[in-house]
Amino acid sequence: MNPTQSGLLYLLAGVLFIFTLRGLSAPSSSKWGNLFGVIGMILAITTTIFIIPDIDIILAISAILVGGAIGTFLALRLQMTALPQLVAAFHSLVGLAAVFVALAAFYAPEYYGIAERVVSGTQEILYTIPGGDNSLAMHALMIKTGSLIELALGLAIGAITFSGSLVAFAKLQGLVGGSPLVFRGQHLLNALLLFGVIALIVFLVREQSDVIIWSLAIIAILFGFLLILPIGGADMPVIVSMLNSYSGWAACGIGFTLNNYLLIITGALVGASGAILSYIMCKGMNRSIIKVILGGFGGSAAASATGPKGPDKPIKTGSAEDAAFIMKNARLVIIVPGYGMAVAQAQHILREMVDLLKKEGVRVAYAIHPVAGRMPGHMNVLLAEANVPYDEVFELDDINPEFATADVAFVIGANDVTNPSAKTDRTSPIYGMPILEVEKAKTVLFVKRSMASGYAGVENPLFFRDNTLMLFGDAKKLCENIVKALA
């Protein structure tokens, strides 16, 4: 396959990936978006195999089969509640791959076409194709300056993405607490590590030393750990999105090193889309992306702290039968799903409950906050999995005006995204975050396991309002009891 043919096929694969992002931007088009992505990746892998000279086809196919088998196993076994941490884990692998490719290019530049003509004594040496006697050239190794800069940046960003994503995975999985992990002098240490990464990149370009490139990899990995540890759980969804962007830019940098146009296009797409998603999430949480990132340097990233608890307050509690009676006699019920619904895997029985309400003539809509769950689109995916019609699912700006006319707001497993403190309490870590204004509904049915605070660690005053009825218990079990009462 000649370069023109491979370039055209890579361009076609890049166009398919663009259509993939376009399709994944809406639940109704996500299926064909995924299909375009699969076709584009098959085309990209096949083209890459055919342009590599003297490739061991058996080894290549074996690697594809092993990777495909692992991916299939994860896809079949994955619970939707674990999707955010799976995304974080995948980001770490992308970052690690960038580190490995950078190291491979550093030690064998002749394979990647980035070695330049140098002079050893009186003899001019040019790197040759592997297989010949290159012992003399090995002593006169030089990598093109531009390629070395790209390689160093790709390695540094990939290493930070790798370790930072591991921390994000650990926090989302509950292996590490959601509260910021800080120690004396941490911010100064992070600033020194950042300076060290930049300095080592400069020295690597000047000296091209084994010691420098390994030092860069180690310090960047350490910096990734310490950068994410002091960031609180309330900001972790933004961090996952930001690391997604990092992984894309790492791949893009390595694409320049390898002179691989598809990797450049794909990396830029992932990097740009991750940056846009981070902006959307920060807007949805009223966060400054700069302040979130500066959590590792002493900035004011939000912490998962509850603050002092006041005296016990009276609450109203109800049963599944109470909820069934109230919703059956309503004209408009707005469902507000959250991470608690995802944990209980209650989306299917919830849809069954809604179907019964519709038969009673009740109009039902679903309200989705931009950061409901642990990442954008999480609730949309869960509802789509339960075959909830797309035209019944509304985003925050569209549904908020409807709460004032709703008879019932049925909040199932959501917390922070309904907390009125975001509008009234200037001392709250979530102050200024746009919320679903469920308190305006005539009756609020709040499904929770306990009175515990949400992921941001902030008490929700909505629990104590006169129009709120708390329904304690497992979300799935409670919905099953409501279905029985309705039937």
CSV table of C-alpha atoms in Angstrom, one decimal:
chain,number,residue,atom,x,y,z
A,1,MET,CA,0.0,0.0,0.0
A,2,ASN,CA,1.5,3.3,-1.1
A,3,PRO,CA,1.5,6.5,1.0
A,4,THR,CA,-1.3,8.1,-1.0
A,5,GLN,CA,-3.6,5.1,-0.5
A,6,SER,CA,-2.9,4.9,3.2
A,7,GLY,CA,-3.4,8.6,3.6
A,8,LEU,CA,-6.8,8.5,1.9
A,9,LEU,CA,-7.9,5.6,4.1
A,10,TYR,CA,-6.7,7.4,7.2
A,11,LEU,CA,-8.6,10.5,6.1
A,12,LEU,CA,-11.7,8.4,5.7
A,13,ALA,CA,-11.3,6.8,9.1
A,14,GLY,CA,-10.8,10.3,10.6
A,15,VAL,CA,-14.1,11.5,8.9
A,16,LEU,CA,-15.9,8.5,10.4
A,17,PHE,CA,-14.6,9.4,13.9
A,18,ILE,CA,-15.9,12.9,13.4
A,19,PHE,CA,-19.3,11.4,12.5
A,20,THR,CA,-19.0,9.2,15.6
A,21,LEU,CA,-18.7,12.3,17.9
A,22,ARG,CA,-21.6,13.9,16.1
A,23,GLY,CA,-23.7,10.7,16.6
A,24,LEU,CA,-22.8,10.4,20.3
A,25,SER,CA,-24.0,14.0,21.0
A,26,ALA,CA,-27.6,12.8,21.3
A,27,PRO,CA,-29.2,9.6,22.6
A,28,SER,CA,-31.3,9.2,19.5
A,29,SER,CA,-28.3,9.1,17.2
A,30,SER,CA,-25.8,7.3,19.5
A,31,LYS,CA,-26.3,3.9,17.9
A,32,TRP,CA,-25.2,5.0,14.5
A,33,GLY,CA,-22.5,7.1,16.1
A,34,ASN,CA,-21.0,3.9,17.7
A,35,LEU,CA,-21.3,2.1,14.4
A,36,PHE,CA,-19.3,4.8,12.6
A,37,GLY,CA,-16.7,4.5,15.3
A,38,VAL,CA,-16.4,0.7,15.0
A,39,ILE,CA,-16.1,1.0,11.2
A,40,GLY,CA,-13.5,3.8,11.5
A,41,MET,CA,-11.4,1.8,13.9
A,42,ILE,CA,-11.5,-1.4,11.8
A,43,LEU,CA,-10.4,0.7,8.8
A,44,ALA,CA,-7.6,2.4,10.8
A,45,ILE,CA,-6.2,-0.9,12.2
A,46,THR,CA,-6.4,-2.7,8.8
A,47,THR,CA,-4.6,0.2,7.1
A,48,THR,CA,-1.9,0.3,9.8
A,49,ILE,CA,-1.2,-3.4,9.4
A,50,PHE,CA,-0.7,-3.1,5.6
A,51,ILE,CA,1.6,-0.1,5.8
A,52,ILE,CA,4.1,-1.7,8.3
A,53,PRO,CA,6.9,-3.4,6.4
A,54,ASP,CA,7.8,-7.0,7.4
A,55,ILE,CA,5.0,-7.1,10.0
A,56,ASP,CA,4.5,-10.3,11.9
A,57,ILE,CA,0.9,-10.8,10.9
A,58,ILE,CA,0.3,-13.7,13.3
A,59,LEU,CA,1.5,-11.6,16.3
A,60,ALA,CA,-0.6,-8.6,15.1
A,61,ILE,CA,-3.8,-10.6,14.8
A,62,SER,CA,-3.1,-12.3,18.1
A,63,ALA,CA,-2.8,-8.9,19.8
A,64,ILE,CA,-6.0,-7.8,18.2
A,65,LEU,CA,-7.8,-10.9,19.3
A,66,VAL,CA,-6.6,-10.7,22.9
A,67,GLY,CA,-7.5,-7.0,23.1
A,68,GLY,CA,-10.9,-7.6,21.5
A,69,ALA,CA,-11.6,-10.5,23.9
A,70,ILE,CA,-10.8,-8.4,26.9
A,71,GLY,CA,-13.0,-5.5,25.6
A,72,THR,CA,-15.9,-7.9,24.9
A,73,PHE,CA,-15.6,-9.4,28.4
A,74,LEU,CA,-15.7,-6.0,30.0
A,75,ALA,CA,-18.6,-4.9,27.9
A,76,LEU,CA,-20.7,-7.9,28.8
A,77,ARG,CA,-19.9,-7.8,32.5
A,78,LEU,CA,-19.8,-4.0,33.0
A,79,GLN,CA,-22.5,-2.5,35.3
A,80,MET,CA,-23.6,0.9,34.1
A,81,THR,CA,-22.8,2.3,37.5
A,82,ALA,CA,-19.1,1.5,36.9
A,83,LEU,CA,-19.0,3.4,33.5
A,84,PRO,CA,-17.3,6.5,34.9
A,85,GLN,CA,-14.5,4.6,36.6
A,86,LEU,CA,-14.1,2.4,33.4
A,87,VAL,CA,-13.6,5.6,31.4
A,88,ALA,CA,-11.0,6.8,33.9
A,89,ALA,CA,-9.2,3.4,33.6
A,90,PHE,CA,-9.2,3.6,29.8
A,91,HIS,CA,-7.7,7.1,30.0
A,92,SER,CA,-4.9,5.7,32.1
A,93,LEU,CA,-4.2,3.1,29.4
A,94,VAL,CA,-4.1,5.7,26.7
A,95,GLY,CA,-1.6,7.7,28.7
A,96,LEU,CA,0.5,4.6,29.3
A,97,ALA,CA,0.5,3.7,25.6
A,98,ALA,CA,1.7,7.2,24.8
A,99,VAL,CA,4.6,6.8,27.3
A,100,PHE,CA,5.6,3.4,25.8
A,101,VAL,CA,5.5,4.7,22.2
A,102,ALA,CA,7.6,7.7,23.2
A,103,LEU,CA,10.2,5.5,24.8
A,104,ALA,CA,10.2,3.2,21.8
A,105,ALA,CA,10.7,6.1,19.4
A,106,PHE,CA,13.5,7.4,21.6
A,107,TYR,CA,15.4,4.2,21.5
A,108,ALA,CA,14.7,3.2,17.9
A,109,PRO,CA,14.1,6.4,15.9
A,110,GLU,CA,15.1,4.6,12.7
A,111,TYR,CA,11.8,2.7,12.8
A,112,TYR,CA,9.8,6.0,12.9
A,113,GLY,CA,11.8,8.0,10.5
A,114,ILE,CA,12.8,10.7,13.0
A,115,ALA,CA,16.6,10.1,13.0
A,116,GLU,CA,18.7,12.8,11.2
A,117,ARG,CA,22.0,12.8,9.4
A,118,VAL,CA,24.9,13.3,11.8
A,119,VAL,CA,28.7,13.3,11.5
A,120,SER,CA,31.0,11.0,13.6
A,121,GLY,CA,34.6,12.0,13.2
A,122,THR,CA,35.1,12.4,9.5
A,123,GLN,CA,32.4,10.0,8.5
A,124,GLU,CA,28.8,11.1,7.7
A,125,ILE,CA,26.3,8.6,9.1
A,126,LEU,CA,22.6,8.2,8.2
A,127,TYR,CA,20.4,5.8,10.1
A,128,THR,CA,19.5,2.8,7.9
A,129,ILE,CA,16.6,0.4,7.9
A,130,PRO,CA,16.7,-2.1,10.7
A,131,GLY,CA,18.5,-5.3,9.9
A,132,GLY,CA,21.8,-3.9,8.8
A,133,ASP,CA,24.9,-3.2,10.9
A,134,ASN,CA,24.1,0.1,12.6
A,135,SER,CA,26.6,-0.2,15.4
A,136,LEU,CA,28.6,2.9,14.2
A,137,ALA,CA,25.4,4.9,13.8
A,138,MET,CA,24.3,3.9,17.3
A,139,HIS,CA,27.2,6.0,18.7
A,140,ALA,CA,26.2,9.0,16.6
A,141,LEU,CA,22.4,8.8,17.3
A,142,MET,CA,20.5,12.1,16.9
A,143,ILE,CA,16.8,12.6,16.8
A,144,LYS,CA,15.3,15.6,14.9
A,145,THR,CA,14.8,18.5,17.2
A,146,GLY,CA,11.1,18.9,16.3
A,147,SER,CA,10.5,15.2,16.7
A,148,LEU,CA,12.2,15.2,20.1
A,149,ILE,CA,10.0,18.1,21.3
A,150,GLU,CA,6.8,16.2,20.2
A,151,LEU,CA,8.1,13.0,21.8
A,152,ALA,CA,8.9,14.7,25.1
A,153,LEU,CA,5.5,16.5,25.3
A,154,GLY,CA,3.7,13.3,24.4
A,155,LEU,CA,5.6,11.3,27.1
A,156,ALA,CA,5.0,14.0,29.8
A,157,ILE,CA,1.3,14.4,29.1
A,158,GLY,CA,0.8,10.7,28.8
A,159,ALA,CA,2.5,10.0,32.1
A,160,ILE,CA,0.5,12.7,33.9
A,161,THR,CA,-2.7,11.3,32.3
A,162,PHE,CA,-1.8,7.7,33.3
A,163,SER,CA,-1.2,8.4,37.0
A,164,GLY,CA,-3.9,11.0,37.4
A,165,SER,CA,-6.5,8.7,35.8
A,166,LEU,CA,-5.5,6.0,38.3
A,167,VAL,CA,-6.3,8.4,41.2
A,168,ALA,CA,-9.6,9.3,39.6
A,169,PHE,CA,-10.4,5.7,39.1
A,170,ALA,CA,-9.6,4.9,42.8
A,171,LYS,CA,-11.8,7.8,44.0
A,172,LEU,CA,-14.7,6.9,41.8
A,173,GLN,CA,-14.4,3.2,42.8
A,174,GLY,CA,-14.3,4.1,46.5
A,175,LEU,CA,-10.7,2.8,47.0
A,176,VAL,CA,-9.7,6.3,48.0
A,177,GLY,CA,-11.9,8.7,49.9
A,178,GLY,CA,-13.6,11.5,48.0
A,179,SER,CA,-12.2,14.2,50.4
A,180,PRO,CA,-9.1,16.0,49.3
A,181,LEU,CA,-5.9,14.3,50.4
A,182,VAL,CA,-3.5,17.0,51.4
A,183,PHE,CA,-0.3,17.3,53.4
A,184,ARG,CA,2.0,20.1,54.5
A,185,GLY,CA,4.0,21.6,51.6
A,186,GLN,CA,2.0,19.7,49.0
A,187,HIS,CA,1.3,22.8,46.9
A,188,LEU,CA,4.9,23.9,46.8
A,189,LEU,CA,5.9,20.3,45.9
A,190,ASN,CA,3.4,20.2,43.0
A,191,ALA,CA,4.7,23.5,41.7
A,192,LEU,CA,8.3,22.2,41.9
A,193,LEU,CA,7.4,19.0,40.1
A,194,LEU,CA,5.7,21.0,37.3
A,195,PHE,CA,8.8,23.2,36.9
A,196,GLY,CA,10.9,20.0,36.9
A,197,VAL,CA,8.8,18.5,34.1
A,198,ILE,CA,9.2,21.6,32.0
A,199,ALA,CA,13.0,21.8,32.7
A,200,LEU,CA,13.5,18.1,31.9
A,201,ILE,CA,11.8,18.6,28.5
A,202,VAL,CA,14.1,21.4,27.7
A,203,PHE,CA,17.2,19.4,28.8
A,204,LEU,CA,16.0,16.4,26.9
A,205,VAL,CA,15.8,18.4,23.7
A,206,ARG,CA,19.4,19.7,24.3
A,207,GLU,CA,21.1,16.6,25.6
A,208,GLN,CA,19.0,13.6,24.4
A,209,SER,CA,20.0,11.5,27.4
A,210,ASP,CA,18.6,8.2,28.7
A,211,VAL,CA,18.8,9.5,32.2
A,212,ILE,CA,16.8,12.6,31.4
A,213,ILE,CA,14.0,10.8,29.5
A,214,TRP,CA,13.5,8.3,32.3
A,215,SER,CA,13.6,11.0,34.9
A,216,LEU,CA,11.0,12.9,32.9
A,217,ALA,CA,8.7,9.9,32.9
A,218,ILE,CA,9.1,9.2,36.6
A,219,ILE,CA,8.6,12.8,37.7
A,220,ALA,CA,5.6,13.3,35.3
A,221,ILE,CA,3.9,10.1,36.8
A,222,LEU,CA,4.5,11.4,40.3
A,223,PHE,CA,3.2,14.8,39.4
A,224,GLY,CA,0.0,13.2,38.0
A,225,PHE,CA,-0.6,11.4,41.3
A,226,LEU,CA,-0.1,14.6,43.4
A,227,LEU,CA,-2.0,16.8,41.0
A,228,ILE,CA,-5.3,14.8,41.4
A,229,LEU,CA,-5.1,13.7,45.1
A,230,PRO,CA,-5.9,17.1,46.6
A,231,ILE,CA,-9.0,17.6,44.4
A,232,GLY,CA,-12.3,16.8,46.1
A,233,GLY,CA,-14.9,14.3,45.1
A,234,ALA,CA,-17.3,17.0,44.1
A,235,ASP,CA,-15.0,18.0,41.3
A,236,MET,CA,-14.0,14.5,40.2
A,237,PRO,CA,-16.4,14.4,37.2
A,238,VAL,CA,-14.7,17.5,35.8
A,239,ILE,CA,-11.3,15.8,36.4
A,240,VAL,CA,-12.3,12.7,34.5
A,241,SER,CA,-13.4,14.8,31.6
A,242,MET,CA,-10.2,16.9,31.8
A,243,LEU,CA,-8.0,13.7,31.8
A,244,ASN,CA,-10.0,12.6,28.8
A,245,SER,CA,-8.7,15.7,27.0
A,246,TYR,CA,-5.2,15.1,28.3
A,247,SER,CA,-5.2,11.6,26.8
A,248,GLY,CA,-6.2,13.0,23.4
A,249,TRP,CA,-3.5,15.6,23.4
A,250,ALA,CA,-0.9,12.9,24.4
A,251,ALA,CA,-2.0,10.8,21.5
A,252,CYS,CA,-1.9,13.8,19.2
A,253,GLY,CA,1.7,14.6,20.2
A,254,ILE,CA,2.8,11.0,19.6
A,255,GLY,CA,1.0,11.2,16.2
A,256,PHE,CA,3.3,14.0,15.2
A,257,THR,CA,6.3,11.9,16.4
A,258,LEU,CA,5.2,8.9,14.3
A,259,ASN,CA,4.1,11.1,11.4
A,260,ASN,CA,0.7,9.3,11.6
A,261,TYR,CA,-2.0,11.6,10.4
A,262,LEU,CA,-4.9,9.5,11.8
A,263,LEU,CA,-3.4,9.6,15.3
A,264,ILE,CA,-3.0,13.4,15.0
A,265,ILE,CA,-6.7,13.8,13.9
A,266,THR,CA,-8.0,11.3,16.5
A,267,GLY,CA,-6.0,12.8,19.3
A,268,ALA,CA,-7.0,16.3,18.4
A,269,LEU,CA,-10.7,15.2,18.3
A,270,VAL,CA,-10.5,13.6,21.7
A,271,GLY,CA,-8.5,16.4,23.2
A,272,ALA,CA,-10.9,19.1,21.9
A,273,SER,CA,-14.1,17.2,22.7
A,274,GLY,CA,-12.7,16.5,26.2
A,275,ALA,CA,-11.9,20.2,26.7
A,276,ILE,CA,-15.4,21.2,25.6
A,277,LEU,CA,-17.0,18.6,27.8
A,278,SER,CA,-14.9,19.9,30.8
A,279,TYR,CA,-16.2,23.4,30.0
A,280,ILE,CA,-19.8,22.2,29.9
A,281,MET,CA,-19.4,20.4,33.2
A,282,CYS,CA,-17.8,23.4,34.9
A,283,LYS,CA,-20.6,25.5,33.6
A,284,GLY,CA,-23.1,23.0,34.9
A,285,MET,CA,-21.5,22.9,38.3
A,286,ASN,CA,-20.6,26.6,38.5
A,287,ARG,CA,-16.9,25.7,38.7
A,288,SER,CA,-13.9,27.4,37.3
A,289,ILE,CA,-11.7,24.9,35.4
A,290,ILE,CA,-8.6,26.9,36.4
A,291,LYS,CA,-9.6,26.7,40.1
A,292,VAL,CA,-10.3,23.0,39.8
A,293,ILE,CA,-6.9,22.3,38.3
A,294,LEU,CA,-5.2,24.6,40.8
A,295,GLY,CA,-6.6,22.4,43.6
A,296,GLY,CA,-3.2,20.7,43.4
A,297,PHE,CA,-1.4,24.1,43.8
A,298,GLY,CA,-3.5,25.6,46.5
A,299,GLY,CA,-6.5,26.8,44.5
A,300,SER,CA,-10.0,26.8,45.8
A,301,ALA,CA,-11.3,23.5,44.3
A,302,ALA,CA,-14.4,22.4,46.1
A,303,ALA,CA,-14.0,19.9,48.9
A,304,SER,CA,-16.3,17.2,50.0
A,305,ALA,CA,-16.8,18.5,53.4
A,306,THR,CA,-20.1,18.5,55.3
A,307,GLY,CA,-19.3,21.2,57.8
A,308,PRO,CA,-20.9,21.3,61.3
A,309,LYS,CA,-24.2,19.6,61.7
A,310,GLY,CA,-27.1,21.4,63.3
A,311,PRO,CA,-29.8,20.0,65.5
A,312,ASP,CA,-32.1,17.3,64.3
A,313,LYS,CA,-34.9,18.6,62.1
A,314,PRO,CA,-38.4,17.1,61.6
A,315,ILE,CA,-39.0,15.2,58.3
A,316,LYS,CA,-42.0,13.6,56.7
A,317,THR,CA,-41.8,10.0,55.7
A,318,GLY,CA,-44.0,7.9,53.5
A,319,SER,CA,-44.5,4.5,52.0
A,320,ALA,CA,-44.7,3.1,48.5
A,321,GLU,CA,-48.5,3.0,48.8
A,322,ASP,CA,-48.5,6.7,49.7
A,323,ALA,CA,-46.3,7.5,46.7
A,324,ALA,CA,-48.5,5.4,44.4
A,325,PHE,CA,-51.7,7.2,45.6
A,326,ILE,CA,-50.2,10.7,45.2
A,327,MET,CA,-48.7,10.0,41.7
A,328,LYS,CA,-51.8,8.2,40.5
A,329,ASN,CA,-53.9,11.3,41.2
A,330,ALA,CA,-51.4,13.7,39.6
A,331,ARG,CA,-51.6,15.4,36.2
A,332,LEU,CA,-47.9,15.9,35.7
A,333,VAL,CA,-45.1,13.9,37.4
A,334,ILE,CA,-41.4,14.8,36.7
A,335,ILE,CA,-38.9,12.0,37.4
A,336,VAL,CA,-35.4,13.2,38.5
A,337,PRO,CA,-33.0,10.2,38.3
A,338,GLY,CA,-29.6,10.3,40.0
A,339,TYR,CA,-26.6,8.1,40.9
A,340,GLY,CA,-28.7,6.3,43.5
A,341,MET,CA,-30.9,5.0,40.8
A,342,ALA,CA,-27.9,3.8,38.9
A,343,VAL,CA,-26.5,2.0,41.9
A,344,ALA,CA,-29.8,0.2,42.6
A,345,GLN,CA,-30.2,-0.6,38.8
A,346,ALA,CA,-33.7,0.7,39.1
A,347,GLN,CA,-34.1,2.2,35.6
A,348,HIS,CA,-36.2,-0.8,34.2
A,349,ILE,CA,-38.7,-1.0,37.1
A,350,LEU,CA,-38.9,2.8,37.0
A,351,ARG,CA,-39.9,2.8,33.4
A,352,GLU,CA,-42.5,0.1,34.3
A,353,MET,CA,-43.9,2.4,37.0
A,354,VAL,CA,-44.1,5.2,34.5
A,355,ASP,CA,-45.9,3.1,32.0
A,356,LEU,CA,-48.6,2.3,34.7
A,357,LEU,CA,-48.9,6.0,35.5
A,358,LYS,CA,-49.4,6.8,31.8
A,359,LYS,CA,-52.3,4.3,31.7
A,360,GLU,CA,-53.9,6.3,34.4
A,361,GLY,CA,-53.7,9.4,32.3
A,362,VAL,CA,-50.7,11.0,34.1
A,363,ARG,CA,-48.2,13.0,32.0
A,364,VAL,CA,-44.6,12.0,32.8
A,365,ALA,CA,-41.3,13.7,32.0
A,366,TYR,CA,-37.7,13.0,33.0
A,367,ALA,CA,-35.4,15.8,34.1
A,368,ILE,CA,-31.7,15.3,33.6
A,369,HIS,CA,-29.0,17.5,35.2
A,370,PRO,CA,-25.8,18.0,33.1
A,371,VAL,CA,-23.8,16.3,35.9
A,372,ALA,CA,-26.3,13.8,37.2
A,373,GLY,CA,-24.5,10.6,38.1
A,374,ARG,CA,-20.7,10.7,37.8
A,375,MET,CA,-20.3,12.0,34.2
A,376,PRO,CA,-22.4,13.7,31.5
A,377,GLY,CA,-24.8,11.5,29.7
A,378,HIS,CA,-24.7,8.8,32.4
A,379,MET,CA,-28.4,9.1,33.2
A,380,ASN,CA,-29.3,9.3,29.5
A,381,VAL,CA,-27.6,6.0,28.9
A,382,LEU,CA,-29.3,4.3,31.8
A,383,LEU,CA,-32.8,5.5,30.6
A,384,ALA,CA,-32.0,4.5,27.0
A,385,GLU,CA,-31.0,1.1,28.3
A,386,ALA,CA,-34.5,0.8,29.8
A,387,ASN,CA,-36.1,2.0,26.5
A,388,VAL,CA,-37.4,5.3,27.9
A,389,PRO,CA,-38.6,7.4,24.9
A,390,TYR,CA,-36.1,10.1,24.0
A,391,ASP,CA,-38.9,12.7,23.7
A,392,GLU,CA,-39.7,12.3,27.4
A,393,VAL,CA,-36.2,13.2,28.6
A,394,PHE,CA,-35.4,16.9,29.1
A,395,GLU,CA,-32.3,18.8,30.0
A,396,LEU,CA,-32.2,21.3,32.9
A,397,ASP,CA,-32.9,24.5,31.0
A,398,ASP,CA,-35.9,22.9,29.3
A,399,ILE,CA,-37.5,21.3,32.3
A,400,ASN,CA,-37.0,23.8,35.1
A,401,PRO,CA,-39.9,26.0,34.1
A,402,GLU,CA,-42.2,22.9,34.3
A,403,PHE,CA,-41.6,22.2,38.0
A,404,ALA,CA,-43.8,25.0,39.1
A,405,THR,CA,-46.7,23.4,37.2
A,406,ALA,CA,-45.9,19.8,38.3
A,407,ASP,CA,-48.0,18.0,40.9
A,408,VAL,CA,-45.1,15.6,41.8
A,409,ALA,CA,-41.4,15.7,41.5
A,410,PHE,CA,-40.2,12.1,42.0
A,411,VAL,CA,-36.5,12.3,42.9
A,412,ILE,CA,-34.9,8.9,42.8
A,413,GLY,CA,-31.3,8.8,44.0
A,414,ALA,CA,-30.4,12.4,43.1
A,415,ASN,CA,-29.2,14.8,45.8
A,416,ASP,CA,-26.7,17.6,45.0
A,417,VAL,CA,-28.3,18.5,41.7
A,418,THR,CA,-31.6,19.3,43.6
A,419,ASN,CA,-30.0,21.1,46.6
A,420,PRO,CA,-31.5,24.6,47.1
A,421,SER,CA,-28.4,25.6,49.0
A,422,ALA,CA,-26.8,26.1,45.6
A,423,LYS,CA,-29.0,29.1,45.2
A,424,THR,CA,-29.2,30.5,48.8
A,425,ASP,CA,-26.1,29.5,50.8
A,426,ARG,CA,-23.0,31.5,49.7
A,427,THR,CA,-20.8,29.4,52.0
A,428,SER,CA,-21.8,26.1,50.4
A,429,PRO,CA,-19.3,24.4,48.2
A,430,ILE,CA,-22.0,24.0,45.5
A,431,TYR,CA,-23.1,27.6,45.6
A,432,GLY,CA,-24.0,28.9,42.2
A,433,MET,CA,-24.3,25.5,40.6
A,434,PRO,CA,-27.5,25.3,38.4
A,435,ILE,CA,-29.9,22.9,40.0
A,436,LEU,CA,-33.2,21.2,39.1
A,437,GLU,CA,-35.8,23.3,40.9
A,438,VAL,CA,-37.8,20.4,42.3
A,439,GLU,CA,-38.8,22.4,45.4
A,440,LYS,CA,-41.3,24.3,43.2
A,441,ALA,CA,-43.4,21.2,42.6
A,442,LYS,CA,-46.6,20.7,44.7
A,443,THR,CA,-45.2,17.5,46.2
A,444,VAL,CA,-41.6,16.2,46.3
A,445,LEU,CA,-41.2,12.4,46.7
A,446,PHE,CA,-37.5,11.9,47.6
A,447,VAL,CA,-36.2,8.3,47.3
A,448,LYS,CA,-33.1,7.7,49.4
A,449,ARG,CA,-31.5,5.0,51.5
A,450,SER,CA,-30.8,7.4,54.4
A,451,MET,CA,-30.4,11.0,55.3
A,452,ALA,CA,-26.7,11.0,54.3
A,453,SER,CA,-25.4,13.9,52.2
A,454,GLY,CA,-24.7,13.6,48.5
A,455,TYR,CA,-21.3,13.2,46.8
A,456,ALA,CA,-20.4,16.8,47.5
A,457,GLY,CA,-20.9,16.2,51.2
A,458,VAL,CA,-23.5,19.0,51.6
A,459,GLU,CA,-26.7,18.6,53.6
A,460,ASN,CA,-29.9,19.1,51.5
A,461,PRO,CA,-32.5,21.4,53.1
A,462,LEU,CA,-35.0,20.0,50.7
A,463,PHE,CA,-35.4,17.0,52.9
A,464,PHE,CA,-37.0,19.1,55.7
A,465,ARG,CA,-39.5,21.1,53.6
A,466,ASP,CA,-43.2,20.8,54.2
A,467,ASN,CA,-43.9,19.6,50.6
A,468,THR,CA,-41.3,16.9,50.8
A,469,LEU,CA,-42.1,13.2,51.6
A,470,MET,CA,-39.0,11.0,52.2
A,471,LEU,CA,-39.2,7.5,50.9
A,472,PHE,CA,-36.4,5.5,52.6
A,473,GLY,CA,-35.1,2.3,51.1
A,474,ASP,CA,-33.5,0.7,48.1
A,475,ALA,CA,-34.6,2.5,45.0
A,476,LYS,CA,-35.3,-0.6,43.0
A,477,LYS,CA,-37.2,-2.3,45.8
A,478,LEU,CA,-39.3,0.8,46.5
A,479,CYS,CA,-40.2,1.2,42.8
A,480,GLU,CA,-41.3,-2.5,42.7
A,481,ASN,CA,-43.6,-1.8,45.7
A,482,ILE,CA,-45.0,1.3,44.0
A,483,VAL,CA,-45.7,-0.8,40.9
A,484,LYS,CA,-47.5,-3.4,43.0
A,485,ALA,CA,-49.6,-0.6,44.6
A,486,LEU,CA,-50.4,0.9,41.2
A,487,ALA,CA,-51.4,-2.4,39.7
